Amino acid sequence: MSATGSVTAESLGIDLASVDEVLGTARSVRRKLDFDRPIPQDVLYDCINLATQAPIGLGGENWRFLVIDDPAQKLAIATIYRAVLEDLQQQRGLTLKPTQHALADRLHEMPAMVLVCVGGKPEPELAGQVAFYGSILPAAWSLMLALRARGIGCTWTSLLSSQQEAVAKVLQIPEGVTQTVMLPIGYCKGAKLRKAARLPAQQVTFWNRWGGSSE
Ligand SMILES: Cc1cc2nc3c(=O)[nH]c(=O)nc-3n(C[C@H](O)[C@H](O)[C@H](O)COP(=O)(O)O)c2cc1C
């Protein structure tokens, strides 16, 4: 409690510096990973237990986290991922960063991948989609942060979502389940995670009306 009686991070027992460090350095880690160090199951369960503290919509707890650590399954998923990437480059002339290539090249060697799934299908209208994805993506992001706090690097990837059928076939995902992001994960090895260059809050924040300033 502060002198005025209001709560503070300290009075709540929150180590603000550590929380800020995790939030401020949740960078993608694609290369500087220990490909030979498995992720213990209890660590993954701890992270998923934190992820499921995220907001839930009216649909309830429809999330499912599909962990892929079997070599043959990883190879099958990596093969689909690489095909999508190649297609994007050829069809749309997309130029990839070396780190994106690096991830694709070694995806099958990742200690694990987590495919974040949700029961149901998005509705066609915008409000339904906002509710649908808003009920699952915060959990995926919490998972990424919980992993980051434990020294486990990952990348937010959505490339596979264009191949729902092919992925469902490999992983035996039933009809009526939507796949969202896939997080390839591994313990960081020599990765120095810094803040990304982003616009300052003042430039992306409006007050009381679109474009309004705080003055
Ligand atoms: C919706 C969305 C989908 C993404 N999908 C992929 C992907 O499939 N593969 C990939 O390598 N990066 C993907 N990224 C980019 C990375 O997750 C990351 O945000 C980007 O490389 C910037 O790096 P930084 O977060 O370290 O600043 C995606 C990002 C977003 C927001």
mmCIF file of C-alpha atoms and ligand atoms in Angstrom:
data_model
loop_
_atom_site.group_PDB
_atom_site.id
_atom_site.type_symbol
_atom_site.label_atom_id
_atom_site.label_comp_id
_atom_site.label_asym_id
_atom_site.label_seq_id
_atom_site.Cartn_x
_atom_site.Cartn_y
_atom_site.Cartn_z
ATOM 1 C CA MET A 1 0.000 0.000 0.000
ATOM 2 C CA SER A 2 1.330 3.474 -0.826
ATOM 3 C CA ALA A 3 1.141 6.444 1.566
ATOM 4 C CA THR A 4 -2.237 7.333 0.007
ATOM 5 C CA GLY A 5 -3.612 3.848 0.608
ATOM 6 C CA SER A 6 -3.660 2.880 -3.074
ATOM 7 C CA VAL A 7 -2.209 -0.408 -4.149
ATOM 8 C CA THR A 8 1.179 -0.474 -5.808
ATOM 9 C CA ALA A 9 3.046 -3.245 -7.600
ATOM 10 C CA GLU A 10 5.160 -3.584 -4.446
ATOM 11 C CA SER A 11 2.181 -3.918 -2.135
ATOM 12 C CA LEU A 12 0.805 -6.616 -4.438
ATOM 13 C CA GLY A 13 4.114 -8.479 -4.316
ATOM 14 C CA ILE A 14 4.663 -7.942 -8.039
ATOM 15 C CA ASP A 15 8.233 -7.586 -9.203
ATOM 16 C CA LEU A 16 7.517 -4.942 -11.803
ATOM 17 C CA ALA A 17 11.029 -4.943 -13.270
ATOM 18 C CA SER A 18 10.800 -8.657 -14.117
ATOM 19 C CA VAL A 19 7.305 -8.362 -15.550
ATOM 20 C CA ASP A 20 8.380 -5.396 -17.677
ATOM 21 C CA GLU A 21 11.466 -7.286 -18.815
ATOM 22 C CA VAL A 22 9.354 -10.219 -20.026
ATOM 23 C CA LEU A 23 6.794 -7.990 -21.748
ATOM 24 C CA GLY A 24 9.445 -5.732 -23.249
ATOM 25 C CA THR A 25 11.636 -8.485 -24.698
ATOM 26 C CA ALA A 26 9.178 -11.034 -26.058
ATOM 27 C CA ARG A 27 11.043 -11.180 -29.352
ATOM 28 C CA SER A 28 10.834 -13.977 -31.859
ATOM 29 C CA VAL A 29 13.690 -16.423 -31.416
ATOM 30 C CA ARG A 30 14.247 -18.506 -34.515
ATOM 31 C CA ARG A 31 17.924 -19.388 -34.552
ATOM 32 C CA LYS A 32 19.626 -18.988 -31.203
ATOM 33 C CA LEU A 33 17.976 -22.012 -29.668
ATOM 34 C CA ASP A 34 19.199 -25.218 -28.073
ATOM 35 C CA PHE A 35 17.824 -27.733 -30.541
ATOM 36 C CA ASP A 36 19.068 -30.661 -28.422
ATOM 37 C CA ARG A 37 17.428 -29.708 -25.121
ATOM 38 C CA PRO A 38 13.926 -31.049 -24.697
ATOM 39 C CA ILE A 39 11.276 -28.951 -22.988
ATOM 40 C CA PRO A 40 10.183 -30.783 -19.822
ATOM 41 C CA GLN A 41 6.498 -31.632 -19.772
ATOM 42 C CA ASP A 42 5.945 -30.034 -16.344
ATOM 43 C CA VAL A 43 7.392 -26.747 -17.627
ATOM 44 C CA LEU A 44 4.993 -26.843 -20.567
ATOM 45 C CA TYR A 45 2.049 -27.649 -18.321
ATOM 46 C CA ASP A 46 2.996 -24.739 -16.005
ATOM 47 C CA CYS A 47 3.043 -22.392 -19.004
ATOM 48 C CA ILE A 48 -0.268 -23.702 -20.332
ATOM 49 C CA ASN A 49 -1.812 -23.296 -16.869
ATOM 50 C CA LEU A 50 -0.789 -19.635 -17.029
ATOM 51 C CA ALA A 51 -2.011 -19.279 -20.618
ATOM 52 C CA THR A 52 -5.482 -20.477 -19.633
ATOM 53 C CA GLN A 53 -5.799 -17.568 -17.206
ATOM 54 C CA ALA A 54 -6.440 -15.439 -20.309
ATOM 55 C CA PRO A 55 -9.927 -14.044 -20.904
ATOM 56 C CA ILE A 56 -12.581 -16.516 -22.016
ATOM 57 C CA GLY A 57 -15.612 -15.611 -24.069
ATOM 58 C CA LEU A 58 -19.161 -16.892 -23.857
ATOM 59 C CA GLY A 59 -18.041 -20.125 -25.540
ATOM 60 C CA GLY A 60 -16.124 -21.094 -22.383
ATOM 61 C CA GLU A 61 -12.852 -22.978 -22.296
ATOM 62 C CA ASN A 62 -12.650 -24.159 -25.846
ATOM 63 C CA TRP A 63 -8.886 -23.982 -26.157
ATOM 64 C CA ARG A 64 -6.725 -26.991 -26.858
ATOM 65 C CA PHE A 65 -2.924 -26.915 -27.002
ATOM 66 C CA LEU A 66 -1.486 -29.516 -29.308
ATOM 67 C CA VAL A 67 2.158 -30.168 -28.433
ATOM 68 C CA ILE A 68 4.141 -31.817 -31.199
ATOM 69 C CA ASP A 69 7.427 -33.389 -30.155
ATOM 70 C CA ASP A 70 7.394 -36.621 -32.107
ATOM 71 C CA PRO A 71 10.105 -36.421 -34.832
ATOM 72 C CA ALA A 72 7.904 -37.811 -37.614
ATOM 73 C CA GLN A 73 5.036 -35.486 -36.745
ATOM 74 C CA LYS A 74 7.388 -32.492 -36.542
ATOM 75 C CA LEU A 75 8.799 -33.343 -39.950
ATOM 76 C CA ALA A 76 5.323 -33.622 -41.459
ATOM 77 C CA ILE A 77 4.297 -30.234 -40.038
ATOM 78 C CA ALA A 78 7.591 -28.604 -41.046
ATOM 79 C CA THR A 79 7.114 -29.902 -44.598
ATOM 80 C CA ILE A 80 3.688 -28.246 -44.824
ATOM 81 C CA TYR A 81 5.090 -25.015 -43.357
ATOM 82 C CA ARG A 82 7.939 -24.913 -45.876
ATOM 83 C CA ALA A 83 5.552 -25.532 -48.786
ATOM 84 C CA VAL A 84 3.396 -22.549 -47.705
ATOM 85 C CA LEU A 85 6.467 -20.369 -47.409
ATOM 86 C CA GLU A 86 7.763 -21.377 -50.842
ATOM 87 C CA ASP A 87 4.347 -20.718 -52.306
ATOM 88 C CA LEU A 88 4.241 -17.250 -50.749
ATOM 89 C CA GLN A 89 7.627 -16.439 -52.188
ATOM 90 C CA GLN A 90 6.791 -17.699 -55.672
ATOM 91 C CA GLN A 91 3.190 -16.500 -55.956
ATOM 92 C CA ARG A 92 3.491 -13.200 -54.133
ATOM 93 C CA GLY A 93 7.162 -12.447 -54.621
ATOM 94 C CA LEU A 94 7.614 -12.171 -50.885
ATOM 95 C CA THR A 95 11.190 -11.581 -49.746
ATOM 96 C CA LEU A 96 11.985 -13.351 -46.514
ATOM 97 C CA LYS A 97 14.408 -12.316 -43.812
ATOM 98 C CA PRO A 98 17.322 -14.734 -43.224
ATOM 99 C CA THR A 99 15.854 -15.561 -39.804
ATOM 100 C CA GLN A 100 12.567 -16.588 -41.403
ATOM 101 C CA HIS A 101 14.452 -18.921 -43.742
ATOM 102 C CA ALA A 102 16.426 -20.248 -40.787
ATOM 103 C CA LEU A 103 13.247 -21.100 -38.892
ATOM 104 C CA ALA A 104 11.755 -22.883 -41.884
ATOM 105 C CA ASP A 105 14.973 -24.825 -42.533
ATOM 106 C CA ARG A 106 15.260 -26.181 -38.999
ATOM 107 C CA LEU A 107 11.599 -26.304 -38.013
ATOM 108 C CA HIS A 108 11.584 -30.110 -37.824
ATOM 109 C CA GLU A 109 14.521 -29.952 -35.390
ATOM 110 C CA MET A 110 12.700 -27.727 -32.911
ATOM 111 C CA PRO A 111 12.351 -29.454 -29.546
ATOM 112 C CA ALA A 112 8.597 -28.921 -29.830
ATOM 113 C CA MET A 113 5.839 -27.019 -31.563
ATOM 114 C CA VAL A 114 2.626 -25.918 -29.897
ATOM 115 C CA LEU A 115 -0.395 -25.574 -32.132
ATOM 116 C CA VAL A 116 -3.039 -23.450 -30.423
ATOM 117 C CA CYS A 117 -6.496 -24.687 -31.365
ATOM 118 C CA VAL A 118 -10.029 -23.680 -30.477
ATOM 119 C CA GLY A 119 -13.303 -25.534 -30.735
ATOM 120 C CA GLY A 120 -15.708 -24.054 -33.271
ATOM 121 C CA LYS A 121 -15.443 -22.021 -36.435
ATOM 122 C CA PRO A 122 -15.367 -18.237 -36.797
ATOM 123 C CA GLU A 123 -18.620 -16.608 -37.798
ATOM 124 C CA PRO A 124 -18.675 -14.612 -41.036
ATOM 125 C CA GLU A 125 -19.528 -11.263 -39.449
ATOM 126 C CA LEU A 126 -16.819 -9.126 -37.893
ATOM 127 C CA ALA A 127 -18.195 -9.069 -34.344
ATOM 128 C CA GLY A 128 -18.303 -12.861 -34.296
ATOM 129 C CA GLN A 129 -14.733 -13.064 -35.534
ATOM 130 C CA VAL A 130 -13.512 -10.552 -32.962
ATOM 131 C CA ALA A 131 -15.140 -12.642 -30.213
ATOM 132 C CA PHE A 132 -13.910 -15.919 -31.675
ATOM 133 C CA TYR A 133 -10.249 -15.023 -32.082
ATOM 134 C CA GLY A 134 -10.353 -12.801 -28.996
ATOM 135 C CA SER A 135 -11.150 -15.919 -26.997
ATOM 136 C CA ILE A 136 -8.047 -17.791 -28.071
ATOM 137 C CA LEU A 137 -5.216 -15.480 -29.150
ATOM 138 C CA PRO A 138 -4.738 -13.840 -25.725
ATOM 139 C CA ALA A 139 -4.092 -17.339 -24.333
ATOM 140 C CA ALA A 140 -1.555 -17.994 -27.093
ATOM 141 C CA TRP A 141 0.222 -14.738 -26.280
ATOM 142 C CA SER A 142 0.211 -15.508 -22.533
ATOM 143 C CA LEU A 143 1.746 -18.858 -23.384
ATOM 144 C CA MET A 144 4.489 -17.127 -25.356
ATOM 145 C CA LEU A 145 5.201 -14.787 -22.429
ATOM 146 C CA ALA A 146 5.230 -17.612 -19.875
ATOM 147 C CA LEU A 147 7.689 -19.508 -22.078
ATOM 148 C CA ARG A 148 9.812 -16.389 -22.532
ATOM 149 C CA ALA A 149 9.988 -15.925 -18.743
ATOM 150 C CA ARG A 150 11.433 -19.453 -18.466
ATOM 151 C CA GLY A 151 14.114 -18.876 -21.085
ATOM 152 C CA ILE A 152 12.209 -20.677 -23.809
ATOM 153 C CA GLY A 153 12.227 -18.867 -27.125
ATOM 154 C CA CYS A 154 9.502 -19.070 -29.717
ATOM 155 C CA THR A 155 8.001 -17.343 -32.726
ATOM 156 C CA TRP A 156 4.418 -16.329 -33.334
ATOM 157 C CA THR A 157 3.603 -18.078 -36.614
ATOM 158 C CA SER A 158 0.345 -18.232 -38.517
ATOM 159 C CA LEU A 159 1.522 -19.562 -41.883
ATOM 160 C CA LEU A 160 0.104 -23.014 -41.232
ATOM 161 C CA SER A 161 -3.405 -21.685 -40.730
ATOM 162 C CA SER A 162 -3.914 -21.636 -44.496
ATOM 163 C CA GLN A 163 -3.419 -25.409 -44.505
ATOM 164 C CA GLN A 164 -5.974 -26.457 -41.896
ATOM 165 C CA GLU A 165 -6.979 -29.620 -43.733
ATOM 166 C CA ALA A 166 -3.471 -30.920 -44.339
ATOM 167 C CA VAL A 167 -2.436 -30.179 -40.754
ATOM 168 C CA ALA A 168 -5.630 -31.734 -39.373
ATOM 169 C CA LYS A 169 -4.895 -34.901 -41.319
ATOM 170 C CA VAL A 170 -1.390 -35.224 -39.860
ATOM 171 C CA LEU A 171 -2.444 -34.435 -36.296
ATOM 172 C CA GLN A 172 -5.863 -36.134 -36.401
ATOM 173 C CA ILE A 173 -7.645 -32.920 -35.474
ATOM 174 C CA PRO A 174 -11.407 -33.457 -35.674
ATOM 175 C CA GLU A 175 -13.797 -31.416 -37.819
ATOM 176 C CA GLY A 176 -15.094 -28.285 -36.155
ATOM 177 C CA VAL A 177 -11.768 -27.326 -34.575
ATOM 178 C CA THR A 178 -9.961 -24.179 -35.738
ATOM 179 C CA GLN A 179 -6.175 -24.041 -35.742
ATOM 180 C CA THR A 180 -4.721 -20.629 -34.911
ATOM 181 C CA VAL A 181 -1.042 -19.922 -34.299
ATOM 182 C CA MET A 182 1.780 -22.429 -34.078
ATOM 183 C CA LEU A 183 4.618 -21.675 -31.688
ATOM 184 C CA PRO A 184 7.904 -23.483 -32.433
ATOM 185 C CA ILE A 185 9.720 -23.639 -29.080
ATOM 186 C CA GLY A 186 13.186 -24.284 -27.691
ATOM 187 C CA TYR A 187 15.397 -23.062 -24.877
ATOM 188 C CA CYS A 188 17.289 -19.922 -25.870
ATOM 189 C CA LYS A 189 21.007 -20.375 -26.471
ATOM 190 C CA GLY A 190 23.057 -17.220 -26.730
ATOM 191 C CA ALA A 191 20.030 -15.103 -27.656
ATOM 192 C CA LYS A 192 20.167 -11.526 -26.370
ATOM 193 C CA LEU A 193 16.574 -10.353 -26.369
ATOM 194 C CA ARG A 194 16.134 -6.617 -26.520
ATOM 195 C CA LYS A 195 13.246 -4.251 -26.960
ATOM 196 C CA ALA A 196 12.027 -3.950 -30.549
ATOM 197 C CA ALA A 197 12.029 -0.566 -32.259
ATOM 198 C CA ARG A 198 8.395 0.504 -31.987
ATOM 199 C CA LEU A 199 6.619 3.851 -32.194
ATOM 200 C CA PRO A 200 6.367 5.593 -28.816
ATOM 201 C CA ALA A 201 3.018 5.351 -26.978
ATOM 202 C CA GLN A 202 2.306 9.054 -27.542
ATOM 203 C CA GLN A 203 2.330 8.503 -31.293
ATOM 204 C CA VAL A 204 -0.120 5.626 -31.274
ATOM 205 C CA THR A 205 -2.493 6.867 -28.566
ATOM 206 C CA PHE A 206 -5.465 9.190 -29.042
ATOM 207 C CA TRP A 207 -7.525 10.878 -26.348
ATOM 208 C CA ASN A 208 -11.313 11.234 -26.378
ATOM 209 C CA ARG A 209 -11.596 11.257 -30.176
ATOM 210 C CA TRP A 210 -9.719 9.794 -33.134
ATOM 211 C CA GLY A 211 -6.564 11.865 -33.462
ATOM 212 C CA GLY A 212 -7.147 13.686 -30.143
ATOM 213 C CA SER A 213 -4.087 14.666 -28.098
ATOM 214 C CA SER A 214 -3.734 14.614 -24.297
ATOM 215 C CA GLU A 215 -3.137 18.369 -24.099
HETATM 216 C C1 LIG B 1 -0.284 -12.500 -37.330
HETATM 217 C C2 LIG B 1 1.193 -12.794 -37.433
HETATM 218 C C3 LIG B 1 1.607 -13.938 -38.077
HETATM 219 C C4 LIG B 1 2.959 -14.243 -38.202
HETATM 220 N N1 LIG B 1 3.330 -15.399 -38.825
HETATM 221 C C5 LIG B 1 4.641 -15.690 -38.932
HETATM 222 C C6 LIG B 1 5.050 -16.916 -39.522
HETATM 223 O O1 LIG B 1 4.224 -17.740 -39.946
HETATM 224 N N2 LIG B 1 6.380 -17.163 -39.589
HETATM 225 C C7 LIG B 1 7.323 -16.299 -39.115
HETATM 226 O O2 LIG B 1 8.511 -16.599 -39.199
HETATM 227 N N3 LIG B 1 6.960 -15.136 -38.551
HETATM 228 C C8 LIG B 1 5.650 -14.816 -38.434
HETATM 229 N N4 LIG B 1 5.274 -13.634 -37.841
HETATM 230 C C9 LIG B 1 6.300 -12.622 -37.476
HETATM 231 C C10 LIG B 1 6.954 -12.858 -36.133
HETATM 232 O O3 LIG B 1 6.161 -13.537 -35.208
HETATM 233 C C11 LIG B 1 7.494 -11.570 -35.486
HETATM 234 O O4 LIG B 1 6.469 -10.828 -34.965
HETATM 235 C C12 LIG B 1 8.298 -10.714 -36.432
HETATM 236 O O5 LIG B 1 9.327 -11.478 -36.959
HETATM 237 C C13 LIG B 1 8.879 -9.496 -35.706
HETATM 238 O O6 LIG B 1 9.852 -9.925 -34.832
HETATM 239 P P1 LIG B 1 9.922 -9.370 -33.341
HETATM 240 O O7 LIG B 1 8.617 -9.793 -32.670
HETATM 241 O O8 LIG B 1 11.087 -10.056 -32.722
HETATM 242 O O9 LIG B 1 10.038 -7.908 -33.416
HETATM 243 C C14 LIG B 1 3.928 -13.350 -37.670
HETATM 244 C C15 LIG B 1 3.505 -12.212 -36.989
HETATM 245 C C16 LIG B 1 2.152 -11.934 -36.871
HETATM 246 C C17 LIG B 1 1.727 -10.690 -36.127
#
